[in-house]
Backbone as a chain_set.jsonl record, in Angstrom:
{"seq": "MASNQTFEEKMQELEQIVNQLEQGNTPLEESMNQFKKGIELTTELQKTLTQAETTMAKIVDKDGNESAFEVNEETDTNE", "coords": {"N": [[-11.805, -11.387, -5.481], [-8.588, -12.213, -5.973], [-6.053, -13.637, -3.98], [-3.54, -13.86, -4.972], [-2.955, -11.752, -6.584], [-0.992, -9.203, -8.129], [0.641, -6.277, -6.762], [0.192, -4.141, -8.481], [-2.034, -5.043, -9.943], [-3.963, -5.149, -7.928], [-4.057, -2.456, -7.282], [-5.033, -1.382, -9.664], [-7.567, -2.584, -9.712], [-8.69, -1.378, -7.453], [-8.733, 1.284, -8.334], [-10.627, 1.036, -10.394], [-12.902, 0.403, -8.92], [-13.197, 2.759, -7.409], [-13.657, 4.61, -9.488], [-16.075, 3.586, -10.482], [-17.767, 3.902, -8.265], [-17.68, 6.671, -8.015], [-19.115, 7.49, -10.245], [-21.73, 6.996, -9.575], [-23.825, 5.432, -10.539], [-24.433, 2.954, -9.666], [-26.339, 0.435, -8.061], [-27.414, 0.632, -4.616], [-26.846, -1.631, -2.872], [-24.887, -2.996, -4.342], [-22.987, -0.989, -4.485], [-22.267, -0.796, -1.795], [-21.067, -3.31, -1.427], [-18.935, -3.045, -3.222], [-17.597, -0.918, -2.042], [-16.793, -2.101, 0.387], [-15.067, -4.065, -0.637], [-13.186, -2.384, -1.75], [-12.098, -1.224, 0.551], [-10.892, -3.486, 1.68], [-8.967, -4.021, -0.3], [-7.457, -1.677, -0.077], [-6.39, -1.997, 2.481], [-4.794, -4.287, 2.074], [-3.004, -3.285, 0.154], [-1.764, -1.233, 1.606], [-0.49, -2.773, 3.555], [1.343, -4.18, 1.983], [2.914, -2.036, 1.062], [3.981, -1.14, 3.499], [5.489, -3.368, 4.252], [7.342, -3.387, 2.163], [8.608, -0.958, 2.605], [9.81, -1.474, 5.09], [11.565, -3.524, 4.362], [13.182, -2.176, 2.508], [14.397, -0.404, 4.151], [16.538, -1.539, 5.401], [19.892, -2.415, 6.064], [22.713, -4.284, 4.971], [25.442, -5.742, 6.467], [28.993, -6.434, 5.969], [29.192, -9.088, 6.732], [26.784, -10.148, 6.124], [24.718, -9.665, 7.858], [21.624, -8.295, 8.747], [20.437, -5.015, 9.479], [18.499, -2.358, 10.851], [18.049, 0.539, 8.901], [18.898, 3.72, 9.739], [18.188, 7.101, 9.568], [20.096, 9.807, 10.287], [19.114, 12.796, 11.242], [20.567, 15.696, 11.156], [20.842, 18.935, 12.442], [21.788, 22.17, 11.258], [24.632, 23.318, 12.771], [26.05, 25.598, 12.673], [25.325, 28.148, 13.62]], "CA": [[-10.474, -10.837, -5.395], [-7.629, -13.284, -5.784], [-4.979, -13.24, -3.081], [-2.273, -13.913, -5.678], [-2.847, -10.596, -7.455], [0.159, -8.348, -7.884], [0.33, -4.959, -6.217], [-0.341, -3.332, -9.574], [-3.385, -5.523, -10.255], [-4.838, -4.702, -6.833], [-4.201, -1.008, -7.415], [-5.922, -1.16, -10.807], [-8.91, -2.966, -9.288], [-9.151, -0.326, -6.556], [-9.048, 2.447, -9.17], [-11.883, 0.74, -11.085], [-13.97, 0.511, -7.925], [-13.368, 4.18, -7.104], [-14.31, 5.222, -10.654], [-17.451, 3.109, -10.537], [-18.512, 4.534, -7.178], [-17.776, 8.104, -8.302], [-20.14, 7.705, -11.262], [-23.009, 7.012, -8.872], [-24.853, 4.697, -11.285], [-24.484, 1.601, -9.137], [-27.33, 0.246, -7.0], [-26.888, 0.787, -3.266], [-26.263, -2.872, -2.345], [-23.644, -3.258, -5.07], [-22.051, 0.046, -4.052], [-21.782, -1.185, -0.473], [-20.141, -4.424, -1.627], [-17.739, -2.505, -3.866], [-16.902, -0.119, -1.028], [-16.15, -3.055, 1.288], [-13.966, -4.652, -1.39], [-12.19, -1.327, -1.856], [-11.437, -1.116, 1.855], [-10.026, -4.66, 1.802], [-7.833, -3.793, -1.19], [-6.649, -0.613, 0.509], [-5.668, -2.602, 3.602], [-3.76, -5.159, 1.512], [-2.006, -2.439, -0.491], [-1.0, -0.566, 2.668], [0.362, -3.788, 4.173], [2.43, -4.419, 1.039], [3.792, -0.862, 1.095], [4.679, -1.138, 4.782], [6.493, -4.426, 4.182], [8.381, -2.933, 1.242], [9.341, 0.101, 3.3], [10.621, -2.127, 6.104], [12.634, -4.231, 3.664], [14.077, -1.209, 1.886], [15.038, 0.373, 5.203], [17.518, -2.381, 6.067], [21.196, -2.485, 5.442], [23.375, -5.553, 5.211], [26.869, -5.514, 6.668], [29.874, -7.308, 5.19], [28.989, -10.472, 7.148], [25.445, -10.561, 5.725], [23.751, -9.394, 8.922], [20.72, -7.176, 8.467], [20.089, -4.108, 10.565], [17.626, -1.273, 10.411], [18.708, 1.738, 8.409], [18.39, 4.887, 10.44], [18.659, 8.365, 9.042], [20.418, 10.78, 11.332], [18.783, 14.137, 10.786], [21.335, 16.663, 11.925], [20.552, 20.326, 12.121], [22.963, 22.998, 11.021], [25.126, 23.82, 14.05], [26.867, 26.779, 12.405], [24.51, 29.351, 13.861]], "C": [[-9.506, -11.964, -5.064], [-6.471, -12.801, -4.921], [-3.624, -13.262, -3.769], [-2.133, -12.777, -6.698], [-1.586, -9.818, -7.107], [-0.308, -7.032, -7.284], [-0.352, -4.112, -7.283], [-1.768, -3.74, -9.945], [-4.383, -5.083, -9.18], [-5.094, -3.204, -6.944], [-5.158, -0.676, -8.559], [-7.368, -1.502, -10.441], [-9.509, -1.901, -8.374], [-9.534, 0.921, -7.346], [-10.373, 2.251, -9.909], [-13.066, 0.883, -10.131], [-14.252, 1.974, -7.619], [-14.088, 4.876, -8.257], [-15.779, 4.847, -10.744], [-18.299, 3.793, -9.465], [-18.688, 6.036, -7.42], [-18.864, 8.419, -9.328], [-21.534, 7.726, -10.654], [-24.135, 6.265, -9.568], [-25.055, 3.275, -10.779], [-25.551, 1.507, -8.057], [-26.665, 0.236, -5.62], [-26.199, -0.474, -2.752], [-24.934, -3.181, -3.024], [-22.574, -2.233, -4.683], [-21.453, -0.303, -2.7], [-20.763, -2.321, -0.575], [-18.825, -3.945, -2.248], [-16.918, -1.688, -2.873], [-16.132, -1.032, -0.08], [-14.93, -3.689, 0.616], [-12.83, -3.642, -1.538], [-11.412, -1.148, -0.565], [-10.469, -2.279, 2.059], [-8.779, -4.497, 0.934], [-6.891, -2.74, -0.612], [-5.804, -1.157, 1.649], [-4.522, -3.472, 3.099], [-2.637, -4.34, 0.873], [-1.141, -1.73, 0.55], [-0.046, -1.533, 3.344], [1.568, -4.065, 3.279], [3.426, -3.266, 1.048], [4.609, -0.812, 2.385], [5.788, -2.183, 4.789], [7.65, -4.017, 3.273], [9.247, -1.864, 1.899], [10.28, -0.494, 4.347], [11.806, -2.838, 5.46], [13.662, -3.262, 3.094], [14.861, -0.418, 2.93], [16.031, -0.468, 5.997], [18.836, -2.291, 5.317], [21.817, -3.815, 5.819], [24.866, -5.263, 5.366], [27.683, -6.542, 5.889], [29.731, -8.782, 5.541], [27.602, -10.999, 6.785], [24.386, -10.36, 6.78], [22.923, -8.168, 8.568], [20.549, -6.314, 9.704], [19.245, -2.987, 9.986], [18.469, -0.088, 9.97], [18.083, 2.931, 9.093], [19.013, 6.135, 9.856], [18.902, 9.297, 10.21], [20.164, 12.162, 10.772], [19.489, 15.136, 11.686], [20.96, 18.056, 11.486], [21.86, 21.082, 11.952], [23.402, 23.623, 12.34], [25.992, 25.058, 13.875], [26.093, 28.06, 12.593], [25.226, 30.353, 14.694]], "O": [[-9.597, -12.586, -4.006], [-5.968, -11.693, -5.107], [-2.651, -12.742, -3.223], [-1.279, -12.844, -7.582], [-1.164, -9.774, -5.952], [-1.497, -6.714, -7.296], [-1.353, -3.447, -7.015], [-2.609, -2.886, -10.226], [-5.509, -4.694, -9.49], [-6.214, -2.741, -6.726], [-5.998, 0.215, -8.429], [-8.289, -0.781, -10.822], [-10.684, -1.558, -8.498], [-10.554, 1.547, -7.056], [-11.156, 3.192, -10.036], [-14.109, 1.423, -10.501], [-15.41, 2.389, -7.573], [-15.023, 5.645, -8.033], [-16.626, 5.687, -11.045], [-19.424, 4.213, -9.736], [-19.722, 6.606, -7.071], [-19.466, 9.492, -9.286], [-22.424, 8.404, -11.167], [-25.299, 6.452, -9.214], [-25.768, 2.485, -11.398], [-25.661, 2.403, -7.22], [-25.496, -0.127, -5.486], [-25.079, -0.398, -2.247], [-23.972, -3.578, -2.368], [-21.397, -2.573, -4.567], [-20.254, -0.123, -2.486], [-19.731, -2.304, 0.095], [-17.744, -4.382, -1.853], [-15.689, -1.761, -2.866], [-14.967, -0.778, 0.226], [-13.88, -3.831, 1.242], [-11.655, -4.002, -1.462], [-10.199, -0.942, -0.59], [-9.357, -2.087, 2.551], [-7.669, -4.796, 1.372], [-5.671, -2.899, -0.655], [-4.627, -0.814, 1.77], [-3.411, -3.41, 3.627], [-1.46, -4.663, 1.032], [0.076, -1.638, 0.39], [1.082, -1.166, 3.673], [2.693, -4.171, 3.769], [4.637, -3.486, 1.042], [5.794, -0.479, 2.36], [6.891, -1.924, 5.271], [8.811, -4.278, 3.59], [10.471, -1.871, 1.762], [11.424, -0.059, 4.471], [12.927, -2.759, 5.963], [14.866, -3.498, 3.187], [15.891, 0.176, 2.608], [16.335, -0.144, 7.145], [18.875, -2.115, 4.1], [21.491, -4.4, 6.852], [25.477, -4.623, 4.51], [27.122, -7.417, 5.229], [30.102, -9.643, 4.744], [27.27, -12.145, 7.088], [23.261, -10.836, 6.622], [23.453, -7.14, 8.145], [20.519, -6.813, 10.829], [19.281, -2.711, 8.787], [19.477, 0.241, 10.595], [16.869, 3.127, 9.029], [20.228, 6.21, 9.674], [18.009, 9.541, 11.022], [20.915, 12.643, 9.923], [19.072, 15.388, 12.817], [20.781, 18.321, 10.297], [22.905, 20.665, 12.451], [22.644, 24.369, 12.96], [26.606, 25.52, 14.836], [26.209, 28.974, 11.776], [24.68, 31.417, 14.986]]}, "num_chains": 1, "name": "protein.A"}
């Protein structure tokens, strides 16, 4: 597994591993290795998603300063 793979390439590799494991035709040792590789890919993909979420949740003011974007969830007070 190359560390310079794109998110999409990692996702495709993970899908291939899942499909292979679901078929059940793989020897136990190879299945264990594939499972471990799948877990590593899942961790990397989750890290990428978390970083993207953090980046997308920032706003930049007119001076170029970044701050966290916070959603104010207000409830209907017209009860």
